[in-house]
PDB file of C-alpha atoms in Angstrom:
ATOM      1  CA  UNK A   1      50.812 -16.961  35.051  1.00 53.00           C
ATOM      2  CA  UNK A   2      49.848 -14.054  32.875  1.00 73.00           C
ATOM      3  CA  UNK A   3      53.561 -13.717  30.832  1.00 91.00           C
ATOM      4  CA  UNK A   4      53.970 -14.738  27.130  1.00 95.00           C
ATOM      5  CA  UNK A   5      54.234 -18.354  27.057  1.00 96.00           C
ATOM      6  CA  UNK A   6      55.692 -20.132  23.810  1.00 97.00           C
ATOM      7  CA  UNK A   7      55.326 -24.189  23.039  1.00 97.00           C
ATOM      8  CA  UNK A   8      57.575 -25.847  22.074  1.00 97.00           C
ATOM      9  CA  UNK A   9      60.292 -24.616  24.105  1.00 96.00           C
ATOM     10  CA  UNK A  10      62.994 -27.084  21.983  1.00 97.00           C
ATOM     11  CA  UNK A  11      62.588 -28.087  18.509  1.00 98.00           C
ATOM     12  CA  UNK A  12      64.843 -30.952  16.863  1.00 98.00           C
ATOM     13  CA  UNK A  13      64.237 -31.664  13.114  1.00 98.00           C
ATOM     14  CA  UNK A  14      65.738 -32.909  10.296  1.00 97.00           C
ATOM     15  CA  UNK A  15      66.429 -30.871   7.112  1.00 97.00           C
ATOM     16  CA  UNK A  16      63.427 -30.690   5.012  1.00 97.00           C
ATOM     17  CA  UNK A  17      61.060 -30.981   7.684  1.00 98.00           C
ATOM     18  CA  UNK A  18      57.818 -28.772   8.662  1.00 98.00           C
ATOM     19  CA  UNK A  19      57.913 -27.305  12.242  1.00 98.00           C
ATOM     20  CA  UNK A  20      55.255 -24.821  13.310  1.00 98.00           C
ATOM     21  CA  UNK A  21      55.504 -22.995  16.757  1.00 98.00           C
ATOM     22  CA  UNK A  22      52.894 -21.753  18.634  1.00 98.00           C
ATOM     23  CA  UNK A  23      52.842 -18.235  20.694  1.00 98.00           C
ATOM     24  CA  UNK A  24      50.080 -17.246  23.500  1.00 97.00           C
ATOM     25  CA  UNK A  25      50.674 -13.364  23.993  1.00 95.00           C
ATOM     26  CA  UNK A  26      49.682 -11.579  27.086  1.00 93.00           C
ATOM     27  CA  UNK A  27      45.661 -11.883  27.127  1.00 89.00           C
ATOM     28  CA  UNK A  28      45.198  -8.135  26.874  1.00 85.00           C
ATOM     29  CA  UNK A  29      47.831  -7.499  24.494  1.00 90.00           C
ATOM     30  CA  UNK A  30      46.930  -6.843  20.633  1.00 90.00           C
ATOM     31  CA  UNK A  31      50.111  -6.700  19.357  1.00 92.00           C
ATOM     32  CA  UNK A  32      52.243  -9.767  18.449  1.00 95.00           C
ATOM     33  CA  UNK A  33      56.082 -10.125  17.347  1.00 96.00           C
ATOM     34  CA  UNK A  34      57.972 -12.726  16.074  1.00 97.00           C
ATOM     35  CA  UNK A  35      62.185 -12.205  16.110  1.00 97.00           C
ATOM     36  CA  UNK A  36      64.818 -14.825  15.409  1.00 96.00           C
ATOM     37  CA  UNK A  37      67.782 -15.018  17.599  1.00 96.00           C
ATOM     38  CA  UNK A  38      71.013 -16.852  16.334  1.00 94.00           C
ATOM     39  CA  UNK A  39      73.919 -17.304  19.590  1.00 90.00           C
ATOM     40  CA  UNK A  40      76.291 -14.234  20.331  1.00 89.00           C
ATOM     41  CA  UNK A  41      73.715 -11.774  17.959  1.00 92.00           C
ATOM     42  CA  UNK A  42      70.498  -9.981  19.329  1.00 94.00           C
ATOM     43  CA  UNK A  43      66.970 -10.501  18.430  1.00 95.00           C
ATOM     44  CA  UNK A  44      66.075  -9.420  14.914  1.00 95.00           C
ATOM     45  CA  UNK A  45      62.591  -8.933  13.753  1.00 94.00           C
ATOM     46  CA  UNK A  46      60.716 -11.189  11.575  1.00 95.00           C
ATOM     47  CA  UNK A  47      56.963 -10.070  11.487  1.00 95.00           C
ATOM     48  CA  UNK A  48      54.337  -8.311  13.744  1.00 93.00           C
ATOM     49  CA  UNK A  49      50.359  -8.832  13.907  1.00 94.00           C
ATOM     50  CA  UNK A  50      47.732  -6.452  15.829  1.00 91.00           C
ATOM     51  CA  UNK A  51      44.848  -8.298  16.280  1.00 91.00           C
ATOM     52  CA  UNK A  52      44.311 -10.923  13.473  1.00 93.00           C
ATOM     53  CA  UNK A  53      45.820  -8.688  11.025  1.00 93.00           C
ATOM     54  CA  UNK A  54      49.886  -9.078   9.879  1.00 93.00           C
ATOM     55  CA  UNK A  55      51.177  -5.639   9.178  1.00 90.00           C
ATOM     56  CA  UNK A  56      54.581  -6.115   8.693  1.00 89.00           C
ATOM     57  CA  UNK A  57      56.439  -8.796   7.182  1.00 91.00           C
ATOM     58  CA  UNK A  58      61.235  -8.681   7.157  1.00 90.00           C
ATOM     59  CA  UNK A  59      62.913  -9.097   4.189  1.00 86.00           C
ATOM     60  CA  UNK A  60      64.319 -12.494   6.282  1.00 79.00           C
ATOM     61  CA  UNK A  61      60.588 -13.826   6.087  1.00 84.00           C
ATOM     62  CA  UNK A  62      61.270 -16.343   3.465  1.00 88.00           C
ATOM     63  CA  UNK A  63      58.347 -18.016   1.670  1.00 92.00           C
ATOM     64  CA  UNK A  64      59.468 -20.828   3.460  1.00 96.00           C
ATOM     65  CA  UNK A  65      57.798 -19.252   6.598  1.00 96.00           C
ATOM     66  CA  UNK A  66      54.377 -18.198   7.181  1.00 96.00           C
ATOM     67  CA  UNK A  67      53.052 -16.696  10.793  1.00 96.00           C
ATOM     68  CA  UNK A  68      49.254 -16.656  11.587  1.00 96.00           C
ATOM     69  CA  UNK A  69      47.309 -15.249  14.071  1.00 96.00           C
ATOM     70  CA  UNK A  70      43.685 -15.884  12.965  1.00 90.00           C
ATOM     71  CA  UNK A  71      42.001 -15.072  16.200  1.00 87.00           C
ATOM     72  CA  UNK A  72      43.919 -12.502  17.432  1.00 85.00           C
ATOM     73  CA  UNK A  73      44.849 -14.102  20.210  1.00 91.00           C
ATOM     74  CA  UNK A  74      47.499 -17.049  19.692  1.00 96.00           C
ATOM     75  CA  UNK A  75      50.019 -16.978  16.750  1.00 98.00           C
ATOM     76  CA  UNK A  76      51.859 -20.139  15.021  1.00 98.00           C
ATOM     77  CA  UNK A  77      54.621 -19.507  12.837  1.00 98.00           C
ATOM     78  CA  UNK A  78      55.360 -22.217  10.308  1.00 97.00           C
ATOM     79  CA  UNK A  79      58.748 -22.652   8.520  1.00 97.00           C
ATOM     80  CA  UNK A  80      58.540 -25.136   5.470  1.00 97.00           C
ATOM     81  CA  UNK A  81      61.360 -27.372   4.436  1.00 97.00           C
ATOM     82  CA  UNK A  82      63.751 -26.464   7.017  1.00 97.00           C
ATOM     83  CA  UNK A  83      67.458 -25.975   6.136  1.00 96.00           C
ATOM     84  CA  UNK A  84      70.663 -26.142   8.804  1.00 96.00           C
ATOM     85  CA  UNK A  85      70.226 -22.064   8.535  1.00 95.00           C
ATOM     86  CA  UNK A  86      66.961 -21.862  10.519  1.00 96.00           C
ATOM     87  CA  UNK A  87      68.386 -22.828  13.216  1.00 97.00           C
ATOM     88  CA  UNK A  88      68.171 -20.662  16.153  1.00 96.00           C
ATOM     89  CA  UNK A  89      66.089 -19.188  19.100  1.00 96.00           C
ATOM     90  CA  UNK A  90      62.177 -18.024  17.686  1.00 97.00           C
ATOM     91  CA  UNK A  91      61.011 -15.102  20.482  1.00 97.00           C
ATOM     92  CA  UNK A  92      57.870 -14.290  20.630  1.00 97.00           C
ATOM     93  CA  UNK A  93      56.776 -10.718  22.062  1.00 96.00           C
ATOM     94  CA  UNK A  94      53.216  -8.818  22.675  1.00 94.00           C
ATOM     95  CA  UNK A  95      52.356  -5.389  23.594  1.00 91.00           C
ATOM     96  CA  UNK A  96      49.216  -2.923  24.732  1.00 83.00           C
ATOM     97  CA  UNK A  97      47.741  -1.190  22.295  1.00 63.00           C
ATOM     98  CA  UNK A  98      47.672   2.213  24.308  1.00 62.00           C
ATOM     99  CA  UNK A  99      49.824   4.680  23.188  1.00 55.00           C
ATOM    100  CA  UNK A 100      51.229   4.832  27.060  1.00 54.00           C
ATOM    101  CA  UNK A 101      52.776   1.330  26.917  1.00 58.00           C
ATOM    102  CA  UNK A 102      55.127   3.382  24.373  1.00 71.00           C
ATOM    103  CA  UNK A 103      55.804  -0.038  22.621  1.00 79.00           C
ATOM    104  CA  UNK A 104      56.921  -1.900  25.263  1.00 87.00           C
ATOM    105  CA  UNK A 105      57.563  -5.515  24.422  1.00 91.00           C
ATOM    106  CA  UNK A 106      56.708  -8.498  27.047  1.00 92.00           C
ATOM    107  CA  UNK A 107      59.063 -11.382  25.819  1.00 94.00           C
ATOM    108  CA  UNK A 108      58.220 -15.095  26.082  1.00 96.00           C
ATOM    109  CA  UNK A 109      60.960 -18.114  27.099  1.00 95.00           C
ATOM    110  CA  UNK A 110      61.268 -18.790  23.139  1.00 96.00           C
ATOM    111  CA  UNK A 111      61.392 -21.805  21.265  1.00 97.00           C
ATOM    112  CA  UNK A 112      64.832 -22.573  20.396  1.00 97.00           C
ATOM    113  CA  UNK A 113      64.680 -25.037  16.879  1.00 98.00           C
ATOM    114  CA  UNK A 114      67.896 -27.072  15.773  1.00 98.00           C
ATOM    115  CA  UNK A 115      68.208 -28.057  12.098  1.00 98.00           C
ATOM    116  CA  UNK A 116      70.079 -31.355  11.643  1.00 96.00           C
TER     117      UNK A 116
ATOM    118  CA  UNK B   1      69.575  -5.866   9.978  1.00 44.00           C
ATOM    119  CA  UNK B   2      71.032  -4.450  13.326  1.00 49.00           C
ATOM    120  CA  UNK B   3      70.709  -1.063  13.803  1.00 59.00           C
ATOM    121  CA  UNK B   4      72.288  -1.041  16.857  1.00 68.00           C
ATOM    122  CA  UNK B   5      75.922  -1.122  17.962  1.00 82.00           C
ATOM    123  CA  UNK B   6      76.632  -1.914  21.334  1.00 87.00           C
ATOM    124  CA  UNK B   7      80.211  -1.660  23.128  1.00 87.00           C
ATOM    125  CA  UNK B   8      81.641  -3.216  24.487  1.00 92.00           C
ATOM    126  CA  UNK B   9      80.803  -6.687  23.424  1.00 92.00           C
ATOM    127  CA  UNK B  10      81.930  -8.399  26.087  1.00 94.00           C
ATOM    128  CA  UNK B  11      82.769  -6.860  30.122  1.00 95.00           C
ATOM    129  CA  UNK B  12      83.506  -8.733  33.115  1.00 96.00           C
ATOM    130  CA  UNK B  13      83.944  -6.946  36.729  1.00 96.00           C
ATOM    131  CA  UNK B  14      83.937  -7.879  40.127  1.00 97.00           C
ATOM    132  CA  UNK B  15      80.865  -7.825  42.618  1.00 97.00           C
ATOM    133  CA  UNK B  16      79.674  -4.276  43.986  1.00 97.00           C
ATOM    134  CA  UNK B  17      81.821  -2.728  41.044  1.00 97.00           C
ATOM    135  CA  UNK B  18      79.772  -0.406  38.232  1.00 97.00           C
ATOM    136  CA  UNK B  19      78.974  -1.508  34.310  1.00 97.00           C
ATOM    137  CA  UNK B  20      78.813   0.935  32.185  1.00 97.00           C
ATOM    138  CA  UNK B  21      77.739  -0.231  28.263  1.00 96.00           C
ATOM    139  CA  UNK B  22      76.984   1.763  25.551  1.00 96.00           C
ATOM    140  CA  UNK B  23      74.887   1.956  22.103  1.00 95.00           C
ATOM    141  CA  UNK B  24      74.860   3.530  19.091  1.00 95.00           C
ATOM    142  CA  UNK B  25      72.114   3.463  16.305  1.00 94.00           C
ATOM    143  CA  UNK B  26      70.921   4.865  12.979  1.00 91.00           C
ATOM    144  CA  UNK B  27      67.539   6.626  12.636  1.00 88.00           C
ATOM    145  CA  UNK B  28      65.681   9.091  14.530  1.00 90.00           C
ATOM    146  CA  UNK B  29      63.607   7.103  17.049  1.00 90.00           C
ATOM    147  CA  UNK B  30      60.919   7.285  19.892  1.00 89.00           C
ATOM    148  CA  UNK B  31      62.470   5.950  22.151  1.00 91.00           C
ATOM    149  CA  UNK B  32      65.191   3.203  23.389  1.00 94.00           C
ATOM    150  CA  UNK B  33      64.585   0.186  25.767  1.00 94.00           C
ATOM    151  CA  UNK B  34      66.853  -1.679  27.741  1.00 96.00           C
ATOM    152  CA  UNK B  35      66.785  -5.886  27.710  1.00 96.00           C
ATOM    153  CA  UNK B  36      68.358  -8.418  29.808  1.00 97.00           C
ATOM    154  CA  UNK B  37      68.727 -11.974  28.601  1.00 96.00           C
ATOM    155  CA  UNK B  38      69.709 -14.486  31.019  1.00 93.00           C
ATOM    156  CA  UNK B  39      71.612 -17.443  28.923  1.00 86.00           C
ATOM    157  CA  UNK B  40      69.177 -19.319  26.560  1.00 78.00           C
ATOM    158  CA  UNK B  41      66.172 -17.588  28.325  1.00 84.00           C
ATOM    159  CA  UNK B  42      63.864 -14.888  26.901  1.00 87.00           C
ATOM    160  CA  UNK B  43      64.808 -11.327  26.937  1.00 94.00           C
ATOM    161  CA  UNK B  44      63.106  -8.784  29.828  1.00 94.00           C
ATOM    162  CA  UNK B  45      62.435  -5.051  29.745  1.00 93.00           C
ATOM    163  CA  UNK B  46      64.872  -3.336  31.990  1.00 96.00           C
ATOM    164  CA  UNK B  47      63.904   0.437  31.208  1.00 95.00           C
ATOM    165  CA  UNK B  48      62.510   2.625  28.468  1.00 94.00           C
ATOM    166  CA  UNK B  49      63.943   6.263  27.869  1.00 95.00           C
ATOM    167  CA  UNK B  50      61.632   8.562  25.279  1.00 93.00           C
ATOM    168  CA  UNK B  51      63.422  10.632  22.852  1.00 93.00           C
ATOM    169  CA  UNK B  52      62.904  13.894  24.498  1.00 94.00           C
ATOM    170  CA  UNK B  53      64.246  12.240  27.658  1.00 96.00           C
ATOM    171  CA  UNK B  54      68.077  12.635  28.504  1.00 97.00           C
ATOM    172  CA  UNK B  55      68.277  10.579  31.747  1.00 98.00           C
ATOM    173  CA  UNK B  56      66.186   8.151  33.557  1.00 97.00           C
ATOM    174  CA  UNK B  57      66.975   6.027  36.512  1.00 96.00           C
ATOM    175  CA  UNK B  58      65.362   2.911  38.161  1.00 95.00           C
ATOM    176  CA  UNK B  59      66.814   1.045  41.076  1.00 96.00           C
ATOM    177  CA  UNK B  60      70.321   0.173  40.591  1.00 97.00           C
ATOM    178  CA  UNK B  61      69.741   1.178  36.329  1.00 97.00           C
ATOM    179  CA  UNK B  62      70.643   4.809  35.139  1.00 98.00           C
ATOM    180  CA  UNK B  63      70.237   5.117  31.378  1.00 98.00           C
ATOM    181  CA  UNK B  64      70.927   7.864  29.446  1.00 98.00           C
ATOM    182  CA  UNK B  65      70.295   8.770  25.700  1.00 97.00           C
ATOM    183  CA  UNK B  66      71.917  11.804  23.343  1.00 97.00           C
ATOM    184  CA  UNK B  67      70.037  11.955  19.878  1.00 95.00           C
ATOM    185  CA  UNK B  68      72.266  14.647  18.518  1.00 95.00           C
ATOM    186  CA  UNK B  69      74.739  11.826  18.882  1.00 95.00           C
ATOM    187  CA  UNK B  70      72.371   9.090  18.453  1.00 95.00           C
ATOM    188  CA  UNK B  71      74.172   6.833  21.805  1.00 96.00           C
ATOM    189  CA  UNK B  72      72.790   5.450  25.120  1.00 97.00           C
ATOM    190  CA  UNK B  73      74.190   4.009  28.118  1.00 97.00           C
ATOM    191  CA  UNK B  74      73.197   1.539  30.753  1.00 98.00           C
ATOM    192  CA  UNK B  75      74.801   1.698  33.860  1.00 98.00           C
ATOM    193  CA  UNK B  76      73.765  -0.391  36.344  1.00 98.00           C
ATOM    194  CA  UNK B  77      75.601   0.425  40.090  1.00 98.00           C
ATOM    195  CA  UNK B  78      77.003  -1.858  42.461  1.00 97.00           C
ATOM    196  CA  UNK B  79      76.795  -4.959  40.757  1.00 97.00           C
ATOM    197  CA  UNK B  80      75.763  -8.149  41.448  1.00 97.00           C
ATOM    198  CA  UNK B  81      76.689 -11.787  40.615  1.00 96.00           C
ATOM    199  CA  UNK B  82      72.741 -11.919  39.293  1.00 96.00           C
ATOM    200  CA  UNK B  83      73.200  -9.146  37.277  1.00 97.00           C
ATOM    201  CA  UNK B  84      75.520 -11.835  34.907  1.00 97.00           C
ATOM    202  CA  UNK B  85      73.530 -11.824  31.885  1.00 97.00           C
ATOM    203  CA  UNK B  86      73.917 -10.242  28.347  1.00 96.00           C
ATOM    204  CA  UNK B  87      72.023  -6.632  27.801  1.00 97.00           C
ATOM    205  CA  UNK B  88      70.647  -5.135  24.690  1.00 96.00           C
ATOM    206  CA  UNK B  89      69.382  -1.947  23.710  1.00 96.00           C
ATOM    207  CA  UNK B  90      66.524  -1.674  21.365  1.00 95.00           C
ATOM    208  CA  UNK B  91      64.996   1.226  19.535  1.00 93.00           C
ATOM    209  CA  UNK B  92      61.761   2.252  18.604  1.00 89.00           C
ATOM    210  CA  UNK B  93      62.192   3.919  14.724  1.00 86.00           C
ATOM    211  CA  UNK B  94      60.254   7.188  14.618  1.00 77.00           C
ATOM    212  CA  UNK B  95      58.723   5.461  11.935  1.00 73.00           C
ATOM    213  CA  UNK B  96      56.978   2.544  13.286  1.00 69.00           C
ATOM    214  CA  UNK B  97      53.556   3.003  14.780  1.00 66.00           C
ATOM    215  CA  UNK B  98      53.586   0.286  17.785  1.00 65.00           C
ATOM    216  CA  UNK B  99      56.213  -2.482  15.476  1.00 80.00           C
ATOM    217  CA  UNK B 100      59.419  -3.855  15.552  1.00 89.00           C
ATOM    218  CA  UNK B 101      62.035  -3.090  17.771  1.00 92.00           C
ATOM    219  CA  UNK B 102      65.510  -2.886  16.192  1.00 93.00           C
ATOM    220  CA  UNK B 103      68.197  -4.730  18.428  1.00 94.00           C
ATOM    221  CA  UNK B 104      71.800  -3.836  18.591  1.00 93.00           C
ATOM    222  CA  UNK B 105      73.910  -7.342  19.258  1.00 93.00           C
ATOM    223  CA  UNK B 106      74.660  -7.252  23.023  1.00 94.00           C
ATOM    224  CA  UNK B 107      76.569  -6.471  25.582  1.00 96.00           C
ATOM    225  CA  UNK B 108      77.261  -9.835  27.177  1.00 96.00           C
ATOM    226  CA  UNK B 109      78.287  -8.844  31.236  1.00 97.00           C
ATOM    227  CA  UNK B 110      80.020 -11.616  33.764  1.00 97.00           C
ATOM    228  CA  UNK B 111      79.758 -10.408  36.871  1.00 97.00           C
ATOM    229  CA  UNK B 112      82.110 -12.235  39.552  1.00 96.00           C
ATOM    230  CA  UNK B 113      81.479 -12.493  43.223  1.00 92.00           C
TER     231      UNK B 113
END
C-alpha cells in the first residue's frame, strides 16, 4: 500500500503525559501536514514541512507540541504534558511538489489521542 | 480558524435522491477541494475546482465555485446509502505556496436506503 499511513491509530494517556505520533507520507511526496480534528468540526491546520524543512507553524502549535521531520521522509509530532484539551483526531496529509498536483492533499487514517 | 462555512450542517435524504451542500469562505484563493470523511476515518479528495474554473464534474460529483461571491457547491446525483459520510470543502488561500488547506466544518450527509 502506497497511501499515508499514521501509527498509532488510538492513543490513551493520562494528563501530563508525553505522546509522540508518527506519520509516513506518500514516498514521493515532499510535502507534509499535520491538522487536528475535534468531533462535529473539520480539520484545522497545525504545521506543514517540505522536505526536512518546517515552513509553517498555527498559532494552535503550543510549545507544548513540537513536529519533526528530520529526513524528509517520516514526521513525529510530539505534544508535551498533555491536558484533557488535546484530545482529538491528529491527520496527517502529504502532497507532490509539482505545481500540477495544485496542492492536493492525500490524507492518512489519523491517530485519534484521548486525554484522561 | 475556519474559514469556511458550510450549509447545511446536517442533510438526510432518501436513496437515488440529489444532495446539494454549499460553502462559503473568506479570502481570494486558488482553488477549492472537496473531502469525504467516513465516521472516525481519514478524510479523501473528492474533486478540486481552480479559481478560474466555474464548474467541474466527475462521476456522480458536480461542483461549482463563484469567487465574486466567494461560495461552492457539491452536488452529488442519485445518491447512495455509501455516499453517508460527512463532506468538507477546503480552500487553497491565494497566499499559500503548496500549505495548509483551510477547512470549513462539514456537511455531515445520512443517506437512507
Amino acid at each position: 500500500d502506497t497511501g499515508v499511513s499514521q501509527d498509532p491509530r488510538h492513543k490513551i494517556t493520562k494528563r501530563g503525559q508525553n505522546v509522540t505520533f508518527r506519520c509516513d507520507p506518500i514516498s514521493e511526496h515532499n510535502r507534509l501536514y499535520w491538522y487536528r480534528q475535534t468531533l462535529g468540526q473539520g480539520p484545522e491546520f497545525l504545521t506543514y514541512f517540505q522536505n526536512e524543512a518546517q515552513l509553517e507553524k498555527s498559532r494552535l502549535l503550543s510549545d507544548r507540541f513540537s513536529a519533526e521531520r528530520p529526513k524528509g521522509s517520516f514526521s513525529t509530532l510530539e505534544i508535551q504534558r498533555t491536558e484533557q484539551g488535546d484530545s482529538a483526531m491528529y491527520l496527517c496529509a502529504s502532497s507532490g511538489l509539482r505545481l500540477s498536483h495544485n496542492n492536493e492533499q492525500f490524507f492518512g487514517p489519523g491517530t485519534r489521542l484521548t486525554v484522561l | 480558524s475556519q474559514q469556511g462555512e458550510e450549509d447545511p450542517q446536517a442533510l438526510s435524504i432518501q436513496e437515488g435522491e440529489n444532495a446539494t451542500m454549499n460553502c462559503s469562505y473568506k479570502t481570494s484563493i486558488n482553488n477549492l477541494q472537496w473531502y469525504r470523511q467516513n465516521s472516525g476515518r481519514g478524510l479523501v479528495h473528492l474533486i478540486l475546482i481552480r479559481s478560474n474554473e466555474r464548474e467541474k464534474h466527475s462521476g456522480r460529483l458536480r461542483v461549482t465555485l463563484d469567487t465574486s461571491k466567494k461560495s461552492s457547491s457539491l452536488l452529488i446525483t442519485a445518491s447512495r446509502a455509501a455516499d453517508t459520510a460527512s463532506y468538507f470543502c477546503a480552500t487553497d488561500p491565494d497566499y499559500n505556496q503548496g500549505g495548509k488547506l483551510i477547512f470549513g466544518q462539514g456537511t455531515e450527509l445520512s443517506v437512507k436506503p
